[in-house]
Tab-separated table of C-alpha atoms in Angstrom:
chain	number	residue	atom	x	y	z
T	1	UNK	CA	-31.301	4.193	47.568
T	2	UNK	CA	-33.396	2.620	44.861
T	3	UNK	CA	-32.714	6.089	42.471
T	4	UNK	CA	-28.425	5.630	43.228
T	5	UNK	CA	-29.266	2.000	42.323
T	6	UNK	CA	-30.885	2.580	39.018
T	7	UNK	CA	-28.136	5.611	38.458
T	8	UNK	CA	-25.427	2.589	38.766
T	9	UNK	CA	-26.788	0.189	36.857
T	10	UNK	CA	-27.234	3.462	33.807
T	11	UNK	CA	-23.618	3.885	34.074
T	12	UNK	CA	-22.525	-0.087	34.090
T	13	UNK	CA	-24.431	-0.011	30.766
T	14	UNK	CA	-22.914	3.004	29.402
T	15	UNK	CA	-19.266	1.845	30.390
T	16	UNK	CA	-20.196	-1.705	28.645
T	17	UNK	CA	-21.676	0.368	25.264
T	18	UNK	CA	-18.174	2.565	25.258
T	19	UNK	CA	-15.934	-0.934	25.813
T	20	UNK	CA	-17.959	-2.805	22.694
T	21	UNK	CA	-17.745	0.228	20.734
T	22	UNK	CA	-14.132	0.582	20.907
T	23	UNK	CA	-13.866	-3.347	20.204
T	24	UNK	CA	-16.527	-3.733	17.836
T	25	UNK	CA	-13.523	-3.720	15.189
T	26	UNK	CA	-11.462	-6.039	16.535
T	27	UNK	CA	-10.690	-8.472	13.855
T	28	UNK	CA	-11.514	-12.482	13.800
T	29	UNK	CA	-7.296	-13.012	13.927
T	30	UNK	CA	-6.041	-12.193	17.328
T	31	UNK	CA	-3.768	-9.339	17.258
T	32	UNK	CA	-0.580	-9.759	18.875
T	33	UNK	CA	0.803	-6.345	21.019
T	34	UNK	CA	4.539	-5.430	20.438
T	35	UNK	CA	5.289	-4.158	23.845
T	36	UNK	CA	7.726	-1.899	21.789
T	37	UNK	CA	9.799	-4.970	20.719
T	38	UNK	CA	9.063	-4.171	16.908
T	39	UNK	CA	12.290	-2.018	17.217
T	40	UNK	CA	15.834	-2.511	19.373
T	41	UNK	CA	18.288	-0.489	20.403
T	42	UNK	CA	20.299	-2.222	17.110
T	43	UNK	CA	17.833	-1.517	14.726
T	44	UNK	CA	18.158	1.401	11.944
T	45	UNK	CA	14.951	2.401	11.281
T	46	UNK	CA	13.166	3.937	7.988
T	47	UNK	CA	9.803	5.318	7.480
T	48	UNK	CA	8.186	5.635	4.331
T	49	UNK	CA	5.631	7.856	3.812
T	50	UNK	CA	3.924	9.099	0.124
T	51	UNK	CA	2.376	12.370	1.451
T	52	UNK	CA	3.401	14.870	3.724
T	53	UNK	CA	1.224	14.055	6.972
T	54	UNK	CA	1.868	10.077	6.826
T	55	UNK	CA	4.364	9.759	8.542
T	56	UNK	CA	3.008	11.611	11.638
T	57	UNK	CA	-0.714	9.395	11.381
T	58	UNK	CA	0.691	6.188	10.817
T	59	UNK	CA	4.286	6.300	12.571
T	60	UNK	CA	4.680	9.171	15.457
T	61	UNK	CA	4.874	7.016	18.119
T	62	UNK	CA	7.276	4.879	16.531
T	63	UNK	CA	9.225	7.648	15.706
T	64	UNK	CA	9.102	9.048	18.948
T	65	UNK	CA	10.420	6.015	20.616
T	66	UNK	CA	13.028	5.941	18.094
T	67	UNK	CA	13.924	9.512	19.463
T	68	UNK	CA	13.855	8.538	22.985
T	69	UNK	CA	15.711	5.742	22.848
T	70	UNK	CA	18.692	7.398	20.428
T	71	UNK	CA	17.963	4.878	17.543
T	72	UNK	CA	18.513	5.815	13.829
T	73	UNK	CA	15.928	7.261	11.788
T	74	UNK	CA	15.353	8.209	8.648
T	75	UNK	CA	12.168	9.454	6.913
T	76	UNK	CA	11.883	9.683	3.053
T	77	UNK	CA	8.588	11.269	1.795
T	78	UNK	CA	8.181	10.659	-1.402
T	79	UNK	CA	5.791	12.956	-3.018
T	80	UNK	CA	5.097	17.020	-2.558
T	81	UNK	CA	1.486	16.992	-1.881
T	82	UNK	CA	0.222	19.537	-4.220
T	83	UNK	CA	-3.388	18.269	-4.500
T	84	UNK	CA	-4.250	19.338	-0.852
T	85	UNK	CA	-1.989	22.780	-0.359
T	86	UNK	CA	0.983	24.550	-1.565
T	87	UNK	CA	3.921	22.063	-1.505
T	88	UNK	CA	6.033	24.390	0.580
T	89	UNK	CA	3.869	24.788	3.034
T	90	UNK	CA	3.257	21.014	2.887
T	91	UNK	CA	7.329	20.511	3.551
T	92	UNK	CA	7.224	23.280	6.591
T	93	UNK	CA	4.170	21.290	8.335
T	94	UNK	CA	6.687	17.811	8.316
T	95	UNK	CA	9.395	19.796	9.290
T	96	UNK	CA	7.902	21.332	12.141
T	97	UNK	CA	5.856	17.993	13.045
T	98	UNK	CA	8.843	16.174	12.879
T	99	UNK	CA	10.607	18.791	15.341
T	100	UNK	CA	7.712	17.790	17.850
T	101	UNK	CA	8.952	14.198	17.471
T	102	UNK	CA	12.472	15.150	18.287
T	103	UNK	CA	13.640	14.123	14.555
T	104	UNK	CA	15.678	16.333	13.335
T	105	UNK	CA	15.629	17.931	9.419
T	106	UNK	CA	18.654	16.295	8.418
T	107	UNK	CA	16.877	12.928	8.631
T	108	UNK	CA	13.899	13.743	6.648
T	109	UNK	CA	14.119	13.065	2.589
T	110	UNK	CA	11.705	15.301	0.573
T	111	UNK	CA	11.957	13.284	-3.039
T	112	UNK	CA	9.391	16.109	-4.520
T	113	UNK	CA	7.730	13.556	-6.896
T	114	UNK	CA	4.419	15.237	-7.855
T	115	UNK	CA	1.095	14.420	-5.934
T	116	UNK	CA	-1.107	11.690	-7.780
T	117	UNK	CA	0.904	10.505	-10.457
T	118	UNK	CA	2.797	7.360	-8.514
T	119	UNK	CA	0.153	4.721	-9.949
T	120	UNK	CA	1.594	6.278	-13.731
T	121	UNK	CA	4.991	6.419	-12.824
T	122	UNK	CA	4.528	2.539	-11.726
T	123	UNK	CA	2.770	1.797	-15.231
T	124	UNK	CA	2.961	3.940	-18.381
T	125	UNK	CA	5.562	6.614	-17.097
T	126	UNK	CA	7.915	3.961	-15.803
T	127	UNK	CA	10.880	4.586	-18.568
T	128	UNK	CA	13.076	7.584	-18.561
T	129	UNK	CA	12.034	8.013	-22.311
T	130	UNK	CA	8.586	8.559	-21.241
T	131	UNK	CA	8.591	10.995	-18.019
T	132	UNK	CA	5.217	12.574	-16.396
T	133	UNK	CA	4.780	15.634	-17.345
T	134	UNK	CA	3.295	18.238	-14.881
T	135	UNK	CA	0.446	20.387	-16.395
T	136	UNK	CA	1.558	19.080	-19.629
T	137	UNK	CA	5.336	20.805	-19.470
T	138	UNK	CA	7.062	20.348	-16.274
T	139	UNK	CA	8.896	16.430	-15.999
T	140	UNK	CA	11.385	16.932	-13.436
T	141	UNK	CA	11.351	17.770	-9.608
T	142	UNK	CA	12.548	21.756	-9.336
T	143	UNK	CA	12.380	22.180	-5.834
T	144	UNK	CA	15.626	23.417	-3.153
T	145	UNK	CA	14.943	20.852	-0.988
T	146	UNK	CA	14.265	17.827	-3.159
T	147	UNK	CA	16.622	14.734	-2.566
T	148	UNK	CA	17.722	14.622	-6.304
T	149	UNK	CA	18.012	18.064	-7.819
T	150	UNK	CA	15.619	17.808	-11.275
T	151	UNK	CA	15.112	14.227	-10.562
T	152	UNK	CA	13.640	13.147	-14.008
T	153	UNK	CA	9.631	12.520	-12.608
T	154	UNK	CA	9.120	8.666	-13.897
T	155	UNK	CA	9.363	5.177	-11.893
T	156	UNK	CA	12.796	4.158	-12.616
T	157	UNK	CA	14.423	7.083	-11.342
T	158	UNK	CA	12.174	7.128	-7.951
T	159	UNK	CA	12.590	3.136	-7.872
T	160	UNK	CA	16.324	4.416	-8.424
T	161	UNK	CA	15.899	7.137	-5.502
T	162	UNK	CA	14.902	4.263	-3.135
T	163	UNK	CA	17.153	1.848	-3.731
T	164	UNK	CA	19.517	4.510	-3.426
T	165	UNK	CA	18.341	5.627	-0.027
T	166	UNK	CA	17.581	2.042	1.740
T	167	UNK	CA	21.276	0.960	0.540
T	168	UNK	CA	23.181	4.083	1.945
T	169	UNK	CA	20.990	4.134	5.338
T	170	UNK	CA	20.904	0.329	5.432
T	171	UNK	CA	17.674	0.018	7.543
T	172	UNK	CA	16.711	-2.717	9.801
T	173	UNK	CA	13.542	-2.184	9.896
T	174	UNK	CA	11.238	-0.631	7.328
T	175	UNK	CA	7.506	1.169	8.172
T	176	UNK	CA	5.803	1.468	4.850
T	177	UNK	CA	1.747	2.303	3.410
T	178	UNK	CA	-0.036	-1.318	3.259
T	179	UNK	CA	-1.422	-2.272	0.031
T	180	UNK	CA	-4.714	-2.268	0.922
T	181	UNK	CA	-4.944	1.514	1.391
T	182	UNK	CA	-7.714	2.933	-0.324
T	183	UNK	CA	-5.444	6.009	-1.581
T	184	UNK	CA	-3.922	5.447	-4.906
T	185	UNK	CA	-0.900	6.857	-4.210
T	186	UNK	CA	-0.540	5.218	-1.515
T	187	UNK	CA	-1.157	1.721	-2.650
T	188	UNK	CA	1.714	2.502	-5.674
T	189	UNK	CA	3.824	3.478	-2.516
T	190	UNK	CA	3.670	0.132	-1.609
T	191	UNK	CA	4.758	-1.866	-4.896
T	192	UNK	CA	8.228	0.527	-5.356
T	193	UNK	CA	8.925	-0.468	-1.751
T	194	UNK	CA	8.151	-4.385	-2.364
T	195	UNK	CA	9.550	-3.819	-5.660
T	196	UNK	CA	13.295	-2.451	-4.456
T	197	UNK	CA	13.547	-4.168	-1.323
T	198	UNK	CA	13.253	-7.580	-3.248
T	199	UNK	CA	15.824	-5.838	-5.892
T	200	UNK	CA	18.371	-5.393	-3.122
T	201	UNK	CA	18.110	-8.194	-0.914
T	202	UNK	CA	16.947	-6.581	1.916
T	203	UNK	CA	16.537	-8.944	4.544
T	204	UNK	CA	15.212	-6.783	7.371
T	205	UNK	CA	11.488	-6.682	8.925
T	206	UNK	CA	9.153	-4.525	7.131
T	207	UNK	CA	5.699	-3.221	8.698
T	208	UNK	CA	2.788	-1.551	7.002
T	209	UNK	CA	0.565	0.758	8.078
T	210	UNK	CA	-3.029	1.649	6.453
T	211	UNK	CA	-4.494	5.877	6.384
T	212	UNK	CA	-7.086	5.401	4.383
T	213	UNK	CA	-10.130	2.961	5.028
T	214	UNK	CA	-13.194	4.729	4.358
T	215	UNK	CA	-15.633	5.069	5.433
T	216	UNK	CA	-15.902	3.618	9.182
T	217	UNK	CA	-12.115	3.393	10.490
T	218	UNK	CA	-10.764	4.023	12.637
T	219	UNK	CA	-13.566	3.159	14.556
T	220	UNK	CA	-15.064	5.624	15.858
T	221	UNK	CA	-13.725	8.125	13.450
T	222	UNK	CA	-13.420	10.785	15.509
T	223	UNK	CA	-10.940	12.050	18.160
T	224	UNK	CA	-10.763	9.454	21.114
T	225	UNK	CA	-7.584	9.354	22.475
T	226	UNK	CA	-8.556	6.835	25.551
T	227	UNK	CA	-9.289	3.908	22.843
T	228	UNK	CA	-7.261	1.358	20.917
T	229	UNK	CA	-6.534	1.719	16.823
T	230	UNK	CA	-7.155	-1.583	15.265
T	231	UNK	CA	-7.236	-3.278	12.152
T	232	UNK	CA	-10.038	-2.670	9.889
T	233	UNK	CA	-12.708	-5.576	10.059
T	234	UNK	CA	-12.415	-5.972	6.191
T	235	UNK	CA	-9.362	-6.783	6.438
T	236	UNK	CA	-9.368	-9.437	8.848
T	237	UNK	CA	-10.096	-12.366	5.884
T	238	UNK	CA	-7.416	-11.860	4.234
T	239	UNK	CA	-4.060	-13.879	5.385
T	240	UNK	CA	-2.845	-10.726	6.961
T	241	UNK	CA	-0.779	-10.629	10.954
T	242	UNK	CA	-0.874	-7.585	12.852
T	243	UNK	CA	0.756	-5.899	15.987
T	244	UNK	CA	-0.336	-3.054	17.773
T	245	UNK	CA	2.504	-0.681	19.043
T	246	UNK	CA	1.613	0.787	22.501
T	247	UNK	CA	2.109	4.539	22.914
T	248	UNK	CA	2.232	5.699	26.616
T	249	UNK	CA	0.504	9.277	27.780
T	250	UNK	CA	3.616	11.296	26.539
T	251	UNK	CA	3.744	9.634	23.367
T	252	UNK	CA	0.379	10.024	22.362
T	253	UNK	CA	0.305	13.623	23.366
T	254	UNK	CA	3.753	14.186	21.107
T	255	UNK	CA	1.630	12.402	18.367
T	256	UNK	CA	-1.205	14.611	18.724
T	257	UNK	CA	1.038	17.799	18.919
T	258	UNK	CA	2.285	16.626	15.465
T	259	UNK	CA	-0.630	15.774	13.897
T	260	UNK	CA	-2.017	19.348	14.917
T	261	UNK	CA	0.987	20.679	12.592
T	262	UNK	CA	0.150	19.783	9.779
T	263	UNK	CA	-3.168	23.216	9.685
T	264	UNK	CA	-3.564	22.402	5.807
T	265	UNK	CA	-4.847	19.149	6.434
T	266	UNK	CA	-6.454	19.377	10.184
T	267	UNK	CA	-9.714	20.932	10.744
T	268	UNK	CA	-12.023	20.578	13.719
T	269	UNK	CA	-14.203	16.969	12.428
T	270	UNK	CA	-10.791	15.655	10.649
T	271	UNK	CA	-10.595	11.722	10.930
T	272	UNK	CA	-7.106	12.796	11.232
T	273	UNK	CA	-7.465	13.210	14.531
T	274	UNK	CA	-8.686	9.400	15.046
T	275	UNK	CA	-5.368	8.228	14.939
T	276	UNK	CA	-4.072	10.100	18.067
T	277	UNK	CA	-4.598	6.372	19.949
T	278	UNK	CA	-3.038	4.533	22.877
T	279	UNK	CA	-1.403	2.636	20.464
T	280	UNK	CA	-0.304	2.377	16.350
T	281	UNK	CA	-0.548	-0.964	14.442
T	282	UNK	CA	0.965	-2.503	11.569
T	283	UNK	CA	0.212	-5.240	9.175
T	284	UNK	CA	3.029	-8.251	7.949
T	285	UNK	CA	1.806	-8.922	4.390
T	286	UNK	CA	2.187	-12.632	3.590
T	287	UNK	CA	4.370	-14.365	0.736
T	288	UNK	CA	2.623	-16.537	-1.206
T	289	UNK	CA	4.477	-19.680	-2.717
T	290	UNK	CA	2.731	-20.979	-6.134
T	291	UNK	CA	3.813	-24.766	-6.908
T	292	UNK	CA	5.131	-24.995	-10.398
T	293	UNK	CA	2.619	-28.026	-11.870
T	294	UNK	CA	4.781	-30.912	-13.802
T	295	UNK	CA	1.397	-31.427	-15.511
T	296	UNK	CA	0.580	-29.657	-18.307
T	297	UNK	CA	-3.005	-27.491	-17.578
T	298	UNK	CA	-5.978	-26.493	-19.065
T	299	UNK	CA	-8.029	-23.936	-17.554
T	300	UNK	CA	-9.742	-23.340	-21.058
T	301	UNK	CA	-11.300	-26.562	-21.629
T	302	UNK	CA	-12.177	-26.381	-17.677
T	303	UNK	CA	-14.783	-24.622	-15.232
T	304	UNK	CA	-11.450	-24.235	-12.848
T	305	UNK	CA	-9.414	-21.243	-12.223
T	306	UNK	CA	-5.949	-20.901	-11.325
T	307	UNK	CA	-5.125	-20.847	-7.686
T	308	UNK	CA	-5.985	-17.564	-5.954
T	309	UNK	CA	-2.921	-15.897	-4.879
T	310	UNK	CA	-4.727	-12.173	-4.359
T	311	UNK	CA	-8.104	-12.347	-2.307
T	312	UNK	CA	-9.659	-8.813	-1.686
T	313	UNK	CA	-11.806	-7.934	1.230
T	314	UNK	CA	-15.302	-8.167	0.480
T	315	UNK	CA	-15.327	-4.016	1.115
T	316	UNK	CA	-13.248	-3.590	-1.505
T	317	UNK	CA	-15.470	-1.482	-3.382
T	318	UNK	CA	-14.214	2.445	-4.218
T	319	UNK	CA	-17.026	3.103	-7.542
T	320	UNK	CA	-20.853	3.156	-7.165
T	321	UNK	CA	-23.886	2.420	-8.794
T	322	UNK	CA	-23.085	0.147	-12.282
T	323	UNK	CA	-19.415	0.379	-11.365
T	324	UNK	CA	-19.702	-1.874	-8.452
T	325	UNK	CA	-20.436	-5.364	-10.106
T	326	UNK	CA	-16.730	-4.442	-11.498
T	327	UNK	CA	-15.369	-5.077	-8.382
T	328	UNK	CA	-12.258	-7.452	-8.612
T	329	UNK	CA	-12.625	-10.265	-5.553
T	330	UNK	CA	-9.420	-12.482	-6.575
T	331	UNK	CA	-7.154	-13.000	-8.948
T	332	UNK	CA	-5.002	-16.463	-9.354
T	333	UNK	CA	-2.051	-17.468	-11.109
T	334	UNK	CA	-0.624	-20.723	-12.037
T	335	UNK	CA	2.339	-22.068	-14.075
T	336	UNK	CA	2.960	-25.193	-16.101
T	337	UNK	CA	6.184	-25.772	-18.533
T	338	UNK	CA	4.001	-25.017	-21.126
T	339	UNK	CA	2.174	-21.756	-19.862
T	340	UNK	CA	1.213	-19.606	-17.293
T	341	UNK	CA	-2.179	-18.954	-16.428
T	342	UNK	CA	-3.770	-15.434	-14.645
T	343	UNK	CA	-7.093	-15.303	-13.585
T	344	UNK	CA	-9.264	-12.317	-12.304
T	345	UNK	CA	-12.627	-13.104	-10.502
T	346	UNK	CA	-14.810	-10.674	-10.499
T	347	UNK	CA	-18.396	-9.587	-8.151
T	348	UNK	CA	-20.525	-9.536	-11.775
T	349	UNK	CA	-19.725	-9.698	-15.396
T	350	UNK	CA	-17.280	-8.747	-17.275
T	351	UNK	CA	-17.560	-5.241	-18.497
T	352	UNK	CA	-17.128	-4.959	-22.057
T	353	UNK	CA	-16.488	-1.268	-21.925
T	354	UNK	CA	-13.982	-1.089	-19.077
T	355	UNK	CA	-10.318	-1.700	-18.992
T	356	UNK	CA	-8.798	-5.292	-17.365
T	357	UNK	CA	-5.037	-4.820	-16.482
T	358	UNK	CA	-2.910	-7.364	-15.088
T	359	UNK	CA	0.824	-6.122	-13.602
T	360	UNK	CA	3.475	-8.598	-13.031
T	361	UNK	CA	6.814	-7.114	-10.953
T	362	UNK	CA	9.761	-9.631	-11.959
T	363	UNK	CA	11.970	-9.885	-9.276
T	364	UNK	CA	15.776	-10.119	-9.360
T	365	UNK	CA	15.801	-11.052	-13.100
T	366	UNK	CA	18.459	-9.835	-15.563
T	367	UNK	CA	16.364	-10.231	-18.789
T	368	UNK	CA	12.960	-9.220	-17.500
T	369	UNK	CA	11.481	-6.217	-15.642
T	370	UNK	CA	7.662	-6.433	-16.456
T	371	UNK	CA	4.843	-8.363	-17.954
T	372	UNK	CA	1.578	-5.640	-17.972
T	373	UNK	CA	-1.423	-7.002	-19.381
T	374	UNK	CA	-4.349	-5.276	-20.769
T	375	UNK	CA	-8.348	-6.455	-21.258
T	376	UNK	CA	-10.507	-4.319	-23.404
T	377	UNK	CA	-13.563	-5.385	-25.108
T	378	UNK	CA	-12.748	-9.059	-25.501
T	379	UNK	CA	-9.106	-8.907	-26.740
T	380	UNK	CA	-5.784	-8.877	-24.793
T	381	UNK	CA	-2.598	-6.918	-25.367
T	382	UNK	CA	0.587	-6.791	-23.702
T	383	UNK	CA	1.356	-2.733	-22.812
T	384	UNK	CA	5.154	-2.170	-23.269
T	385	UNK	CA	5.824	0.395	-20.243
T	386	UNK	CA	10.103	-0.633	-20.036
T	387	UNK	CA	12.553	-1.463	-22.093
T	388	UNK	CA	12.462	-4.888	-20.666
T	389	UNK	CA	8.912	-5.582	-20.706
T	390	UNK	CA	7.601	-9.125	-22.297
T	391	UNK	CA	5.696	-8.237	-25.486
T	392	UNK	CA	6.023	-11.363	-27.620
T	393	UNK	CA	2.648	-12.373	-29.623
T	394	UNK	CA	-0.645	-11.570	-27.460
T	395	UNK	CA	-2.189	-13.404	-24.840
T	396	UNK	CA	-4.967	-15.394	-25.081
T	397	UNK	CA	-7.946	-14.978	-23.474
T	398	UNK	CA	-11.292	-16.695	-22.350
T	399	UNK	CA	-13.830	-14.593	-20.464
T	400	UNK	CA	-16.200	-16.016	-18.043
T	401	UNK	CA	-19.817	-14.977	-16.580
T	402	UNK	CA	-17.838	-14.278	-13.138
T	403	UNK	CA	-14.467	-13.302	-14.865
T	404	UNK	CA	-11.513	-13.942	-17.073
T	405	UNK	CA	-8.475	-16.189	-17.765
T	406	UNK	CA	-5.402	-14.725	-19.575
T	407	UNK	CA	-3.347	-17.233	-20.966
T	408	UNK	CA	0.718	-16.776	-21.820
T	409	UNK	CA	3.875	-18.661	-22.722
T	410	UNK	CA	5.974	-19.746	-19.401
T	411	UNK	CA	8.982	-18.491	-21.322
T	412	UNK	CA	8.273	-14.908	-20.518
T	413	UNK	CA	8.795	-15.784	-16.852
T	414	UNK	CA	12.254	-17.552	-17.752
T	415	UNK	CA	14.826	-17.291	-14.789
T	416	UNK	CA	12.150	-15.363	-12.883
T	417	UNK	CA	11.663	-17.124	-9.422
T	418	UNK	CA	9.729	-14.178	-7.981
T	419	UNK	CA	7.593	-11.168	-9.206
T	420	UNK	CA	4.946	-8.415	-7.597
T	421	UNK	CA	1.072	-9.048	-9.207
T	422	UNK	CA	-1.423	-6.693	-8.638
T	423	UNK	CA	-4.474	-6.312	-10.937
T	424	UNK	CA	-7.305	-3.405	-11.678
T	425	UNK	CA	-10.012	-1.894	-13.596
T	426	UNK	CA	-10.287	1.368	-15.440
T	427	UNK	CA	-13.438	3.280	-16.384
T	428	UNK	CA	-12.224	5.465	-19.618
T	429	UNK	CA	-8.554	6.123	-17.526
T	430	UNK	CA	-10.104	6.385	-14.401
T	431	UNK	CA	-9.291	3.743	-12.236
T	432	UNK	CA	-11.950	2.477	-9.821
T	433	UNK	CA	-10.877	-0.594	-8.594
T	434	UNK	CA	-7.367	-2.228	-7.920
T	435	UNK	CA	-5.873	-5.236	-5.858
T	436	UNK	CA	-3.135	-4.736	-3.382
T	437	UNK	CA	0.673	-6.141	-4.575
T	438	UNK	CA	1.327	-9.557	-3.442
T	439	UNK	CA	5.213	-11.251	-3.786
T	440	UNK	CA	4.636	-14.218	-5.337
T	441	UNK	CA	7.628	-17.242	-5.245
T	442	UNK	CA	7.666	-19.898	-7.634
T	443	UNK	CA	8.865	-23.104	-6.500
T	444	UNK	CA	9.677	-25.220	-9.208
């Protein structure tokens, strides 16, 4: 008797140990379930996905229920995942996934753009006049199935793909990579969807969804199909909202099935895998309102700094060693009639010998596409990456012990009532640390 006690009270503790586990990263904002009411039987919905294999991890079981329940769907993957395996076979593993998910081909856009160049084709390859070139040569997209045949590889013809797309298709609902994903590519996926939905008005709902949070989530990283995926701790101070999309038996196991597709990227300890859940979740990034000041400031003859409108999690590191105390932590922005003031904050000193760059996104303006800012060894200079980017004078600049204000004329953000800012830092022209895009509204 005593010996079946002891055996109960083993297992009690065990159970308890397997429950905290699985809700040890629950985050410190509740997070609300959707009960499948993210998506109606009215909705038209879109996924976005920048590699071959994203759409399956973040959105099978929404695109499964989209299946079931005879609602319109349309996936557009935007780039052909060359890094990671041949980008045919790459194409065949989403077809075939896809197929799982009862989607059929005709609803999945290949746009062919090549793997790891989206965060140039948002900056310096942005103009027609100045196209990525592939291995030096190649600057257009030369495969059968790609949406645009020899679509020209630089941002404003895949900003021009999307727009294209999202106005034909007309979604209702939009499931895109969250800004906060540690993959590059991912993270630029994010701006040209911010970036053209703004452009056309679209007035829908729009979910994220994050792949890549190294190194501990999902938590546990491993397959464990009888737990919950939810958001990443380190995310949980920032002003984010989340809702978990339950998956029931059938779904999950259509999910796995898919994700088991994809053989170039699955192998038998694949944090793939930890994303075959009882449920998916997605983030609603906030919009962030800066108050035009009828005062005319001074941050330079002041210890203040602008008012933070990107705050990064405290994780946010992706270098090591001497490239950590680069780390950005915030970056602020306010406006005056006079000027407009940008601030980065940063974990340690400036770095003399890395590269500062500030992006700015204008939204909806006729006269101006882009303000891009760049830091290097105590000076500031505006990079011209459009025909429409502000390039007037230079900015001026103070730098700090815990980081740097960049100073310009409110002119250059004339008839501009709402732009995308992100910021990061280069080592040589390797980047190792970035902000997510935030949509910023001025209300003057």
């Amino acid at each position: 008797m005593a010996k079946r006690y002891y055996i109960t009270i083993i297992v009690i503790l065990i159970s308890i140990g397997i429950i905290a586990s699985s809700f040890g990263n629950y985050p410190i904002k509740p997070v609300k379930s959707a009960n499948n009411t993210l998506i109606n039987s009215s909705d038209r919905v879109m996924v976005i996905a920048t590699h071959p294999d994203d759409e399956a991890i973040g959105c099978a079981g929404v695109m499964r229920y989209c299946t079931e329940n005879h609602i319109p769907l349309k996936i557009v993957v935007i780039t052909d995942g060359y890094l990671s395996a041949s980008p045919v076979k790459r194409h065949d593993e989403s077809v075939n996934a896809m197929k799982i998910l009862g989607v059929d081909q005709s609803d999945i856009i290949f746009l062919g753009y090549p793997d790891g160049t989206l965060p140039s084709l948002l900056t310096r390859n942005w103009n027609y006049s100045r196209p990525y070139r592939v291995n030096g040569t190649t600057n257009n997209s030369n495969y059968t199935y790609s949406y645009q045949e020899n679509a020209t590889y630089c941002g404003a013809n895949l900003a021009g793909n999307l727009d294209e797309i999202i106005t034909k298709f007309n979604p209702t609902v939009i499931f895109y990579p969250d800004s906060e994903d540690e993959q590059i590519d991912h993270w630029a996926t994010n701006a040209f969807v911010e970036y053209i939905t703004a452009q056309t008005n679209y007035n829908g709902s729009k979910y994220t969804y994050i792949v890549h949070d190294p190194p501990s989530w999902p938590s546990p990283r491993t397959y464990n199909p009888e737990t919950y995926l939810l958001p990443p701790n380190e995310l949980s101070a920032i002003d984010y909202k989340w809702v978990l999309f339950p998956l029931d038996r059938y779904q999950e196991r259509l999910k796995e099935a898919a994700i088991n597709t994809y053989t170039s990227q699955v192998n038998s300890d694949s944090y793939i895998q930890s994303f075959i859940r009882k449920n998916e979740i997605f983030g609603i990034n906030p919009q962030i309102i800066t108050i035009y000041s009828p005062e005319i400031l001074n941050y330079f003859s002041s210890s203040d700094y602008p008012v933070n409108v990107v705050k990064e999690p405290k994780k946010n590191v992706r270098g090591k060693g001497s490239i950590r105390s680069r780390e950005i932590i915030a970056a602020g922005f306010q406006m005056d009639n006079d000027n407009a003031w940008i601030s980065l904050r940063t974990k340690q000193n400036i770095s003399p010998t890395s590269t500062y760059e500030i992006h700015i996104l204008a939204l909806n303006s006729q006269n101006l596409e882009r303000i891009d800012i760049k830091i290097h060894n105590g000076t500031a200079n505006y990079d011209i990456y459009s025909d429409n980017s502000f390039h007037s004078g230079n900015p001026k600049l103070q730098i700090r012990e815990d980081g740097l204000i960049v100073q310009i004329p409110s002119s250059a953000l004339d008839n501009v009532n709402s732009f995308l800012m992100s910021a990061d830092v280069l080592s040589g022209t390797v980047l190792i640390d970035w902000t997510g895009w935030r949509e910023i509204e001025i209300e003057r």
